[in-house]
PDB file of C-alpha atoms in Angstrom:
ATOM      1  CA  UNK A1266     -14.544 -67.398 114.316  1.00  0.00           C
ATOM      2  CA  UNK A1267     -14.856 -66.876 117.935  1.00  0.00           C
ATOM      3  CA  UNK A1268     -17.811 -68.722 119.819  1.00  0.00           C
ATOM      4  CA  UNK A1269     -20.368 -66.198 122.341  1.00  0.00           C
ATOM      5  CA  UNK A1270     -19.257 -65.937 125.185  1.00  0.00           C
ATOM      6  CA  UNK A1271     -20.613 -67.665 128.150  1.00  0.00           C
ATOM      7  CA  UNK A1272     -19.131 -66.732 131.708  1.00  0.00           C
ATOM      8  CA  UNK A1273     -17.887 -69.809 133.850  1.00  0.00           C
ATOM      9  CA  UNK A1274     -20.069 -70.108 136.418  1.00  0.00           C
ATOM     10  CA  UNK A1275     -17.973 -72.648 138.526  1.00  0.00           C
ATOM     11  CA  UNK A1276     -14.372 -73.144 139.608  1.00  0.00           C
ATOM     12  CA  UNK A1277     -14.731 -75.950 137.815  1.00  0.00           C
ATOM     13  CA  UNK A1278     -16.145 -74.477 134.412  1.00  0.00           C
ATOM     14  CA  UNK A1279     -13.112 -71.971 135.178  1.00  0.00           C
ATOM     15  CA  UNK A1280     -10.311 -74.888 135.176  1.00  0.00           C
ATOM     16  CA  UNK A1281     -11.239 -76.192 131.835  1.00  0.00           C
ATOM     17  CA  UNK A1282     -11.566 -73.186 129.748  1.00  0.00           C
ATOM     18  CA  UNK A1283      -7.845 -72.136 131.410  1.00  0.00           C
ATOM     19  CA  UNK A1284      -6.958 -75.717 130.143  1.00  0.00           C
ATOM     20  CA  UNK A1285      -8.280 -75.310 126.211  1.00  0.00           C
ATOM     21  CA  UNK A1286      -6.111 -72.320 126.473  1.00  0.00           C
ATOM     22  CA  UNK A1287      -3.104 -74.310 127.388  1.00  0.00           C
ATOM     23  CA  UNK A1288      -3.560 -76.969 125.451  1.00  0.00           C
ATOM     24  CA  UNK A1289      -4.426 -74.884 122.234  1.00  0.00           C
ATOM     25  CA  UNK A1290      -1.150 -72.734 123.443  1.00  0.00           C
ATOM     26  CA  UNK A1291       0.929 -75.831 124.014  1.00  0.00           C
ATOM     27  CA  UNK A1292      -0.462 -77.198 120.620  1.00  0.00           C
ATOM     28  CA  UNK A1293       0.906 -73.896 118.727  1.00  0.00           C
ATOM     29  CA  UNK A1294       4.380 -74.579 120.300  1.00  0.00           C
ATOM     30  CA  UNK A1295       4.555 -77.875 118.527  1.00  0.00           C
ATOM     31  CA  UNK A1296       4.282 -75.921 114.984  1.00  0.00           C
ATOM     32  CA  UNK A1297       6.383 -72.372 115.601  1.00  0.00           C
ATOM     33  CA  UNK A1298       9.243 -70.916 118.114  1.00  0.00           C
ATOM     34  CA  UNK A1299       7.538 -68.822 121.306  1.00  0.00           C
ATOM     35  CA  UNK A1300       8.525 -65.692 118.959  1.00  0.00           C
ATOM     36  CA  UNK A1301       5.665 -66.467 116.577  1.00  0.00           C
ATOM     37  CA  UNK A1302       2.829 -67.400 119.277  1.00  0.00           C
ATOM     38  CA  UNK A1303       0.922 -64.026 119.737  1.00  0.00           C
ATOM     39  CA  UNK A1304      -2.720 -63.605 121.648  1.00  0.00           C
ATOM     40  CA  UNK A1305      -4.484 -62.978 118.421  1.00  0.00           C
ATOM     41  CA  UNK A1306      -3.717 -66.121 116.998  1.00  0.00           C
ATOM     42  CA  UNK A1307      -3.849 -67.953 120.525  1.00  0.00           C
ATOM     43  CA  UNK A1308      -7.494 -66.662 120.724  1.00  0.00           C
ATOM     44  CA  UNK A1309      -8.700 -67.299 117.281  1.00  0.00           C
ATOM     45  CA  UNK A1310      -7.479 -71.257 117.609  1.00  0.00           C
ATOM     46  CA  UNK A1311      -9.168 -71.269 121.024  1.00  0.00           C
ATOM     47  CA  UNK A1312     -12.308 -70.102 120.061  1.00  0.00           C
ATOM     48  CA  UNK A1313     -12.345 -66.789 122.264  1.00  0.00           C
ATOM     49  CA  UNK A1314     -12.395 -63.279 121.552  1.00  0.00           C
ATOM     50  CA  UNK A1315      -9.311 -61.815 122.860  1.00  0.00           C
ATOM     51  CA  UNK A1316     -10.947 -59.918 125.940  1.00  0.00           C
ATOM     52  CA  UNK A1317     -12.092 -63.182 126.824  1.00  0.00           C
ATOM     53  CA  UNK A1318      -8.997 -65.303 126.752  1.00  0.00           C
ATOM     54  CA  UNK A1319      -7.624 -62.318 129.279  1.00  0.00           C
ATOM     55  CA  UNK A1320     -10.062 -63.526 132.504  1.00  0.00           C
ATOM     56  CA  UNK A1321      -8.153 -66.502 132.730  1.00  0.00           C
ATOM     57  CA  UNK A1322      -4.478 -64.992 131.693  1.00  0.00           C
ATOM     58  CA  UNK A1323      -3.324 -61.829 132.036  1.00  0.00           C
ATOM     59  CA  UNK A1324      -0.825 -61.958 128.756  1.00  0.00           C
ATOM     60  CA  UNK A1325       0.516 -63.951 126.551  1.00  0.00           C
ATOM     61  CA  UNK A1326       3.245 -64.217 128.369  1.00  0.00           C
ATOM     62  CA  UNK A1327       1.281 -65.528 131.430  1.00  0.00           C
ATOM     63  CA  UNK A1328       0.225 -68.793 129.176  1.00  0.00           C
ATOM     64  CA  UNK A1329       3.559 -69.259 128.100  1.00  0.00           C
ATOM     65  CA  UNK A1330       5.203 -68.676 131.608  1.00  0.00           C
ATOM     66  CA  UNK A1331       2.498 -71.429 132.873  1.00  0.00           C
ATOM     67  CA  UNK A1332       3.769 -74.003 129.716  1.00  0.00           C
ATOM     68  CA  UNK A1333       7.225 -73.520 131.027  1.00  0.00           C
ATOM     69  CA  UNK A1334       6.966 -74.807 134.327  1.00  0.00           C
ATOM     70  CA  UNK A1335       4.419 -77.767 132.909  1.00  0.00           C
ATOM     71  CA  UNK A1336       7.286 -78.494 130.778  1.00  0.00           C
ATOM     72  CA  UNK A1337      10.122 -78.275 133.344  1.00  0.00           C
ATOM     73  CA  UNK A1338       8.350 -80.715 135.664  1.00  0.00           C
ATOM     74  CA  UNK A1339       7.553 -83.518 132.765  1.00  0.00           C
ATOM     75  CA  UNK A1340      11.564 -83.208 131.435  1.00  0.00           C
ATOM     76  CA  UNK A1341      12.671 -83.464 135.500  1.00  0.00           C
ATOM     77  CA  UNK A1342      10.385 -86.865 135.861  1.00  0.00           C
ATOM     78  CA  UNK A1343      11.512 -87.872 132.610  1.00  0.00           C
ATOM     79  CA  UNK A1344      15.526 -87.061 133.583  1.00  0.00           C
ATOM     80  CA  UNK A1345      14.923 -88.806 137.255  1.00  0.00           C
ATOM     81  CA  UNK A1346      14.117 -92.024 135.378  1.00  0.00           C
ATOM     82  CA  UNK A1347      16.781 -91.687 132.431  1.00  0.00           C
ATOM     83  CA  UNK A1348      19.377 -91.153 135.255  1.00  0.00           C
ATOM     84  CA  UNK A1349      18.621 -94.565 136.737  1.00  0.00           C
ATOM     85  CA  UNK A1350      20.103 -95.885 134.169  1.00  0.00           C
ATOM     86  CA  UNK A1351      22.326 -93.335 132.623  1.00  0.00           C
ATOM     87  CA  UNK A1352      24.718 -92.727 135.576  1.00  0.00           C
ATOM     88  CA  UNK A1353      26.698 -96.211 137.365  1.00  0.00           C
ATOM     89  CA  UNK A1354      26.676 -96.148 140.663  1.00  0.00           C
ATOM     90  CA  UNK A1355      30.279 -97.688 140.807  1.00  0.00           C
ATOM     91  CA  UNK A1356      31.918 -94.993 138.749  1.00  0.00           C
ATOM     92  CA  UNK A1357      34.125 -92.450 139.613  1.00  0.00           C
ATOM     93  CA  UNK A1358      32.835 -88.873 140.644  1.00  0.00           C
ATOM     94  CA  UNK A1359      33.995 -87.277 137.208  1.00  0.00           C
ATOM     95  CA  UNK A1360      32.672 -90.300 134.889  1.00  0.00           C
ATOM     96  CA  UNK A1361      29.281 -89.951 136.995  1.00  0.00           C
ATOM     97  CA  UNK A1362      29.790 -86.336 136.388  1.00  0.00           C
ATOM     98  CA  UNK A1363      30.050 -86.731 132.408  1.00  0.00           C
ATOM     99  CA  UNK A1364      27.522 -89.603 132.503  1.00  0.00           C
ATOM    100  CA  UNK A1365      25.023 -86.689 134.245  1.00  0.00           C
ATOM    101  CA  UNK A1366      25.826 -83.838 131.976  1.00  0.00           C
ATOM    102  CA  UNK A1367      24.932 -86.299 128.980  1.00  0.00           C
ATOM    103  CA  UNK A1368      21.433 -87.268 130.695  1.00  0.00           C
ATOM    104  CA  UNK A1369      20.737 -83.940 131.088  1.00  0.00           C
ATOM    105  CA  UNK A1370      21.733 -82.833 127.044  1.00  0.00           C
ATOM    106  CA  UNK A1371      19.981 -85.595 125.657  1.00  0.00           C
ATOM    107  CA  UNK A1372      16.498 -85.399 127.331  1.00  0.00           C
ATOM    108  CA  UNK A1373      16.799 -81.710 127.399  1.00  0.00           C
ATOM    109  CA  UNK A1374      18.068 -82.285 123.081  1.00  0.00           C
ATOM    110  CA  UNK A1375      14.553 -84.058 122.967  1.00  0.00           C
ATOM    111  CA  UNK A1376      12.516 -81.317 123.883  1.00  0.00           C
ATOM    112  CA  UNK A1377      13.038 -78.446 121.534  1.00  0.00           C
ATOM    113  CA  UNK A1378       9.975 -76.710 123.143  1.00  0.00           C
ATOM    114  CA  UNK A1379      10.981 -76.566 126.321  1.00  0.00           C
ATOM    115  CA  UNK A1380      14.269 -75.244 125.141  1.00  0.00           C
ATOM    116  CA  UNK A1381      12.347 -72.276 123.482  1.00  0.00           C
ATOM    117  CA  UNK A1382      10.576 -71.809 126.868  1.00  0.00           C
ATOM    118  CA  UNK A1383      14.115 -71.755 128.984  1.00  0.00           C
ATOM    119  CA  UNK A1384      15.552 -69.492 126.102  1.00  0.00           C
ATOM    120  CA  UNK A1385      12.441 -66.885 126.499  1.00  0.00           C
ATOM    121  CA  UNK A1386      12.007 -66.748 129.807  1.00  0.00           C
ATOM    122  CA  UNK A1387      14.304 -63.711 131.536  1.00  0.00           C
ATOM    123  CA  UNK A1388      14.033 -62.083 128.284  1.00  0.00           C
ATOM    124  CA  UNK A1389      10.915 -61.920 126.845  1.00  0.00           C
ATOM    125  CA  UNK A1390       7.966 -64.216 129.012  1.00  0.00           C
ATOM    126  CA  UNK A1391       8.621 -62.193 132.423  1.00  0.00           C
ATOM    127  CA  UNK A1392       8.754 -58.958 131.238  1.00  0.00           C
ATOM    128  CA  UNK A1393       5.001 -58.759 130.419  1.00  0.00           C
ATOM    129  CA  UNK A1394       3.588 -60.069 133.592  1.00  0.00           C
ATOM    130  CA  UNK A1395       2.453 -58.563 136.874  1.00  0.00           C
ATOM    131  CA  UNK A1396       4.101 -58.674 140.508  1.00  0.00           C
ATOM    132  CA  UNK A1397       1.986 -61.587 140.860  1.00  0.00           C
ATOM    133  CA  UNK A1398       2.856 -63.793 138.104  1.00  0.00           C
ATOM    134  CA  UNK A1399       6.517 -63.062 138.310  1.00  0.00           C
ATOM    135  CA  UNK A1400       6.312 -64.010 141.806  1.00  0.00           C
ATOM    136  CA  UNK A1401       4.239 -67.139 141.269  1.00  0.00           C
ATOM    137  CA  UNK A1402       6.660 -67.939 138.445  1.00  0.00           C
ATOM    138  CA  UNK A1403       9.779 -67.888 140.142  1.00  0.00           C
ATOM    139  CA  UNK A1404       8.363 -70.406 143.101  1.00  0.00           C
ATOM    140  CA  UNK A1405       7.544 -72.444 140.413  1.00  0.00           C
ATOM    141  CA  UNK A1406      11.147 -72.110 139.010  1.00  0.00           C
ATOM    142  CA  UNK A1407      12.557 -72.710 142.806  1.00  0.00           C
ATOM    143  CA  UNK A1408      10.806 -75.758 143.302  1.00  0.00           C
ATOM    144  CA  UNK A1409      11.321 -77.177 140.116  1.00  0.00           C
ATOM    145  CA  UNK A1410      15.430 -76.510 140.261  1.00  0.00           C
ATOM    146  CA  UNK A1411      15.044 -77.905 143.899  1.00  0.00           C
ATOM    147  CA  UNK A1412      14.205 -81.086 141.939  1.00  0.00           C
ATOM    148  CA  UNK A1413      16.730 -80.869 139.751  1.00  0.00           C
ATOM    149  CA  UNK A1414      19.453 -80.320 142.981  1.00  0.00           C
ATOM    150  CA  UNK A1415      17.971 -83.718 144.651  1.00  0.00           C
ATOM    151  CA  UNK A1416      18.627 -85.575 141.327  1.00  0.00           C
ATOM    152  CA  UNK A1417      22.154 -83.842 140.830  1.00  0.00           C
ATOM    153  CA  UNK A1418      23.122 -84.656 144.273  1.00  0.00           C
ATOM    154  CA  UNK A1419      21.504 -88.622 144.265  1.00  0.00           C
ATOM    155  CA  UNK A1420      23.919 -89.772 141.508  1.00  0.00           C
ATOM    156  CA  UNK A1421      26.693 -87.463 142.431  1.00  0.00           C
ATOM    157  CA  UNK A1422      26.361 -86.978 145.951  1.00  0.00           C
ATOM    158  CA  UNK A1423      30.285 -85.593 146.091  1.00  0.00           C
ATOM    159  CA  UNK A1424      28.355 -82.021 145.471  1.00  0.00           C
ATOM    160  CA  UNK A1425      27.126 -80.786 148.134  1.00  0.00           C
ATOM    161  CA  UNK A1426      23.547 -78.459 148.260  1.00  0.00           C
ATOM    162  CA  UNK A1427      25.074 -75.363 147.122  1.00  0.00           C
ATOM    163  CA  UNK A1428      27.388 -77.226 144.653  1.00  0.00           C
ATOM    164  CA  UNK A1429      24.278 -79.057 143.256  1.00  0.00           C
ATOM    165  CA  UNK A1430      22.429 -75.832 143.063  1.00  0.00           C
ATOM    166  CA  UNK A1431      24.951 -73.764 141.196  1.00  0.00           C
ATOM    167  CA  UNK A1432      24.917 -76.739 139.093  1.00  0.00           C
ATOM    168  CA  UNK A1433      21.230 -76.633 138.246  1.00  0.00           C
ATOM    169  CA  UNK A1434      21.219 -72.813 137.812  1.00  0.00           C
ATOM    170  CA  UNK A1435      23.853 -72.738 135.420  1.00  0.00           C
ATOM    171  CA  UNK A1436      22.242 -76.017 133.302  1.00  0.00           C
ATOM    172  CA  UNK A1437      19.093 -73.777 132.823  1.00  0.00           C
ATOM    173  CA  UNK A1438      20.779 -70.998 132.220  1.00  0.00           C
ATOM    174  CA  UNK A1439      23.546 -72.428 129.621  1.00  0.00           C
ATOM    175  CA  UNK A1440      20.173 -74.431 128.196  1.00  0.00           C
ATOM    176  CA  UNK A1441      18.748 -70.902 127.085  1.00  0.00           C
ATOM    177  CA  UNK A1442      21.994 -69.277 126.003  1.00  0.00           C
ATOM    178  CA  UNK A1443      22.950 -72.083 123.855  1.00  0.00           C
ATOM    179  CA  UNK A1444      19.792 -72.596 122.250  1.00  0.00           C
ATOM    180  CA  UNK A1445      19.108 -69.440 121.075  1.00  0.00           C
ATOM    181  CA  UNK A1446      22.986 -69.278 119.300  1.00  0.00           C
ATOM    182  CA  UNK A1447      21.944 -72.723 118.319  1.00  0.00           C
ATOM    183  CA  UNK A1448      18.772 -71.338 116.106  1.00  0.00           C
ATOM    184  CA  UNK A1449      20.396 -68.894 113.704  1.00  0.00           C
ATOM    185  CA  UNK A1450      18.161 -67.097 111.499  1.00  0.00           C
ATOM    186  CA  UNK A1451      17.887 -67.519 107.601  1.00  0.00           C
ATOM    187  CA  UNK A1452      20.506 -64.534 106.975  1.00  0.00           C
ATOM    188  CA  UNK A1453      22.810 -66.459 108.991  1.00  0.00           C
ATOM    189  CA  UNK A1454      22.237 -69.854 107.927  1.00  0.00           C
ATOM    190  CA  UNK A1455      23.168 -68.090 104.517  1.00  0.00           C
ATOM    191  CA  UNK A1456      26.386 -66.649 105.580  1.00  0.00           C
ATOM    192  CA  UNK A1457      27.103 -69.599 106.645  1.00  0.00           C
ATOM    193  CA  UNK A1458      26.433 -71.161 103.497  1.00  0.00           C
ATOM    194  CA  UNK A1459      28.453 -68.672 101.023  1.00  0.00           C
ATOM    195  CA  UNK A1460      31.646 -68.760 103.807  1.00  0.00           C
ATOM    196  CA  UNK A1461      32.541 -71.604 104.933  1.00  0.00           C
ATOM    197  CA  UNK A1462      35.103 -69.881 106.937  1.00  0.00           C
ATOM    198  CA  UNK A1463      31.993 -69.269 109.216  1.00  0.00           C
ATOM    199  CA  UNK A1464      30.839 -72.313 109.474  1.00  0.00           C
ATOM    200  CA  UNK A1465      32.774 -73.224 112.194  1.00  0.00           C
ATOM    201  CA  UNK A1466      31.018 -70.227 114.447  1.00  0.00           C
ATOM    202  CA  UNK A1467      27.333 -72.479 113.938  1.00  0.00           C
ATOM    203  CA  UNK A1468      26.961 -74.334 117.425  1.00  0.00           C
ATOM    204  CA  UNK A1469      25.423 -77.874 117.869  1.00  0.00           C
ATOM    205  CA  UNK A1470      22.962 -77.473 120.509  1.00  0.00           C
ATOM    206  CA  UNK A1471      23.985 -81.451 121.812  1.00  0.00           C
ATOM    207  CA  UNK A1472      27.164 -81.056 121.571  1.00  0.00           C
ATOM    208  CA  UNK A1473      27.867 -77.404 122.729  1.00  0.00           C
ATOM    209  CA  UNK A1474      25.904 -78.113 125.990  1.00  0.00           C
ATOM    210  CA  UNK A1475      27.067 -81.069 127.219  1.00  0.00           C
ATOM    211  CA  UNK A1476      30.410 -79.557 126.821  1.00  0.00           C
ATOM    212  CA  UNK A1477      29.306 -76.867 128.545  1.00  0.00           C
ATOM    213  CA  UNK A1478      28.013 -79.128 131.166  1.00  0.00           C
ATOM    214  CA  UNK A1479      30.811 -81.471 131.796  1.00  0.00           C
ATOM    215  CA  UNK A1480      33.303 -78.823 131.995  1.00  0.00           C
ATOM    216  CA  UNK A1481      30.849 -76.817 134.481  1.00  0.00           C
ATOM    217  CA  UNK A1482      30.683 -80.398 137.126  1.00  0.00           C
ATOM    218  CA  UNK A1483      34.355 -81.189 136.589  1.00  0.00           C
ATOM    219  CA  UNK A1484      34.509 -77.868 138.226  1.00  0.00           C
ATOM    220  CA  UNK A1485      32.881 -78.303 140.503  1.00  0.00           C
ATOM    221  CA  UNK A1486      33.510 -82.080 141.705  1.00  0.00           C
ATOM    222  CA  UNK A1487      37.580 -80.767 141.446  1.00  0.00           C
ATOM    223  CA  UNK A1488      36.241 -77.502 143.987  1.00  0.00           C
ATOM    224  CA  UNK A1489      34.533 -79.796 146.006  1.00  0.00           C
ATOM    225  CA  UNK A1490      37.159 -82.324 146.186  1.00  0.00           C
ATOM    226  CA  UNK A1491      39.752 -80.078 147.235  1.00  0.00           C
ATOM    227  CA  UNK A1492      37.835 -79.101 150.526  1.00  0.00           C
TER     228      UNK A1492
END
């Protein structure tokens, strides 16, 4: 049952209703994939009708797009202070390499929402926003992967800034890829069952992407050391 609504008279007043929506958004993530959170139920659990929820968000999409990069920057301050004790110092450039690809697997692994998020983004969250979110959006995206490239480049400083940024892009974008091949649906999960001649096409999110990942910085640490 939605509550009357009451118009925020304050910036203030404003900030915390956009909040309730995030946090009742954020809330639903913790109990279905992005694929299942619509604006219906978003609105119903938030106490809004749906016209409502819309002053503060322009979609669905919008919410989820603002979850995203909230997510992003609590893995990348959770990843600086894993790496501090993850990575040595007196390794090698590849062992500091593998010891950073599994840092970034394992705290990325931990968060299966923020997985989703990454997996949804190009695809489905920016293709229902406005010049303005999508621009907003991917500032957010540059500043947050311009945290990533300082933490790449502090424990393997061998990359240089376009080394370390490649590197970041292609962790993102190998995080999405690989998780959605990683969550097969019920069909599948059923072939898989009655063949096991298939079973060896069902990935392991871990261990796929920190494959993935080492191979993609021993490539570039060999690049960069041949200069």
């Amino acid at each position: 049952m939605t509550t009357p609504f009451q118009r925020a008279r304050s910036e203030e007043q404003r900030a915390v209703r956009r909040q309730a929506i995030l946090d009742t958004a954020a809330a639903m993530l913790t109990e279905m994939p992005v694929a299942r959170v619509s604006l219906n139920e978003l609105s119903r659990r938030v106490g809004l009708a749906k016209s409502n929820v819309l002053r503060y968000f322009e979609s669905r999409e919008a919410v989820l797009l603002e979850l995203l990069d909230i997510a992003l920057r609590e893995w990348l301050d959770l990843l600086d202070g894993t790496l501090a004790t993850a990575v040595d110092p007196a390794g090698g450039p590849y062992e500091r390499g593998d010891q950073l690809a599994g840092a970034i697997t394992d705290t990325l692994a931990a968060r299966p929402v923020l997985c989703d998020l990454i997996s949804a983004q190009a695809a489905v969250l920016e293709r229902n926003v406005s010049p303005q979110i999508a621009a907003e959006c991917k500032h957010a995206t540059m500043a947050n992967v311009t945290v990533m490239v300082r933490l790449i480049r502090a424990h393997v400083p061998e990359l240089d800034e376009h080394d370390a940024m490649e590197c970041a892009a292609a962790a993102l974008m190998s995080t999405g890829a690989v998780w959605t091949h990683a969550q097969p649906s019920a069909a599948m999960l059923a072939a898989y069952k009655a063949d096991p001649t298939l079973a060896a096409m069902r990935l392991d999110f871990t261990a796929t992407l920190r494959e993935l990942l080492e191979v993609l910085i021993t490539g570039l640490l060999t690049r960069a050391l041949r200069r």
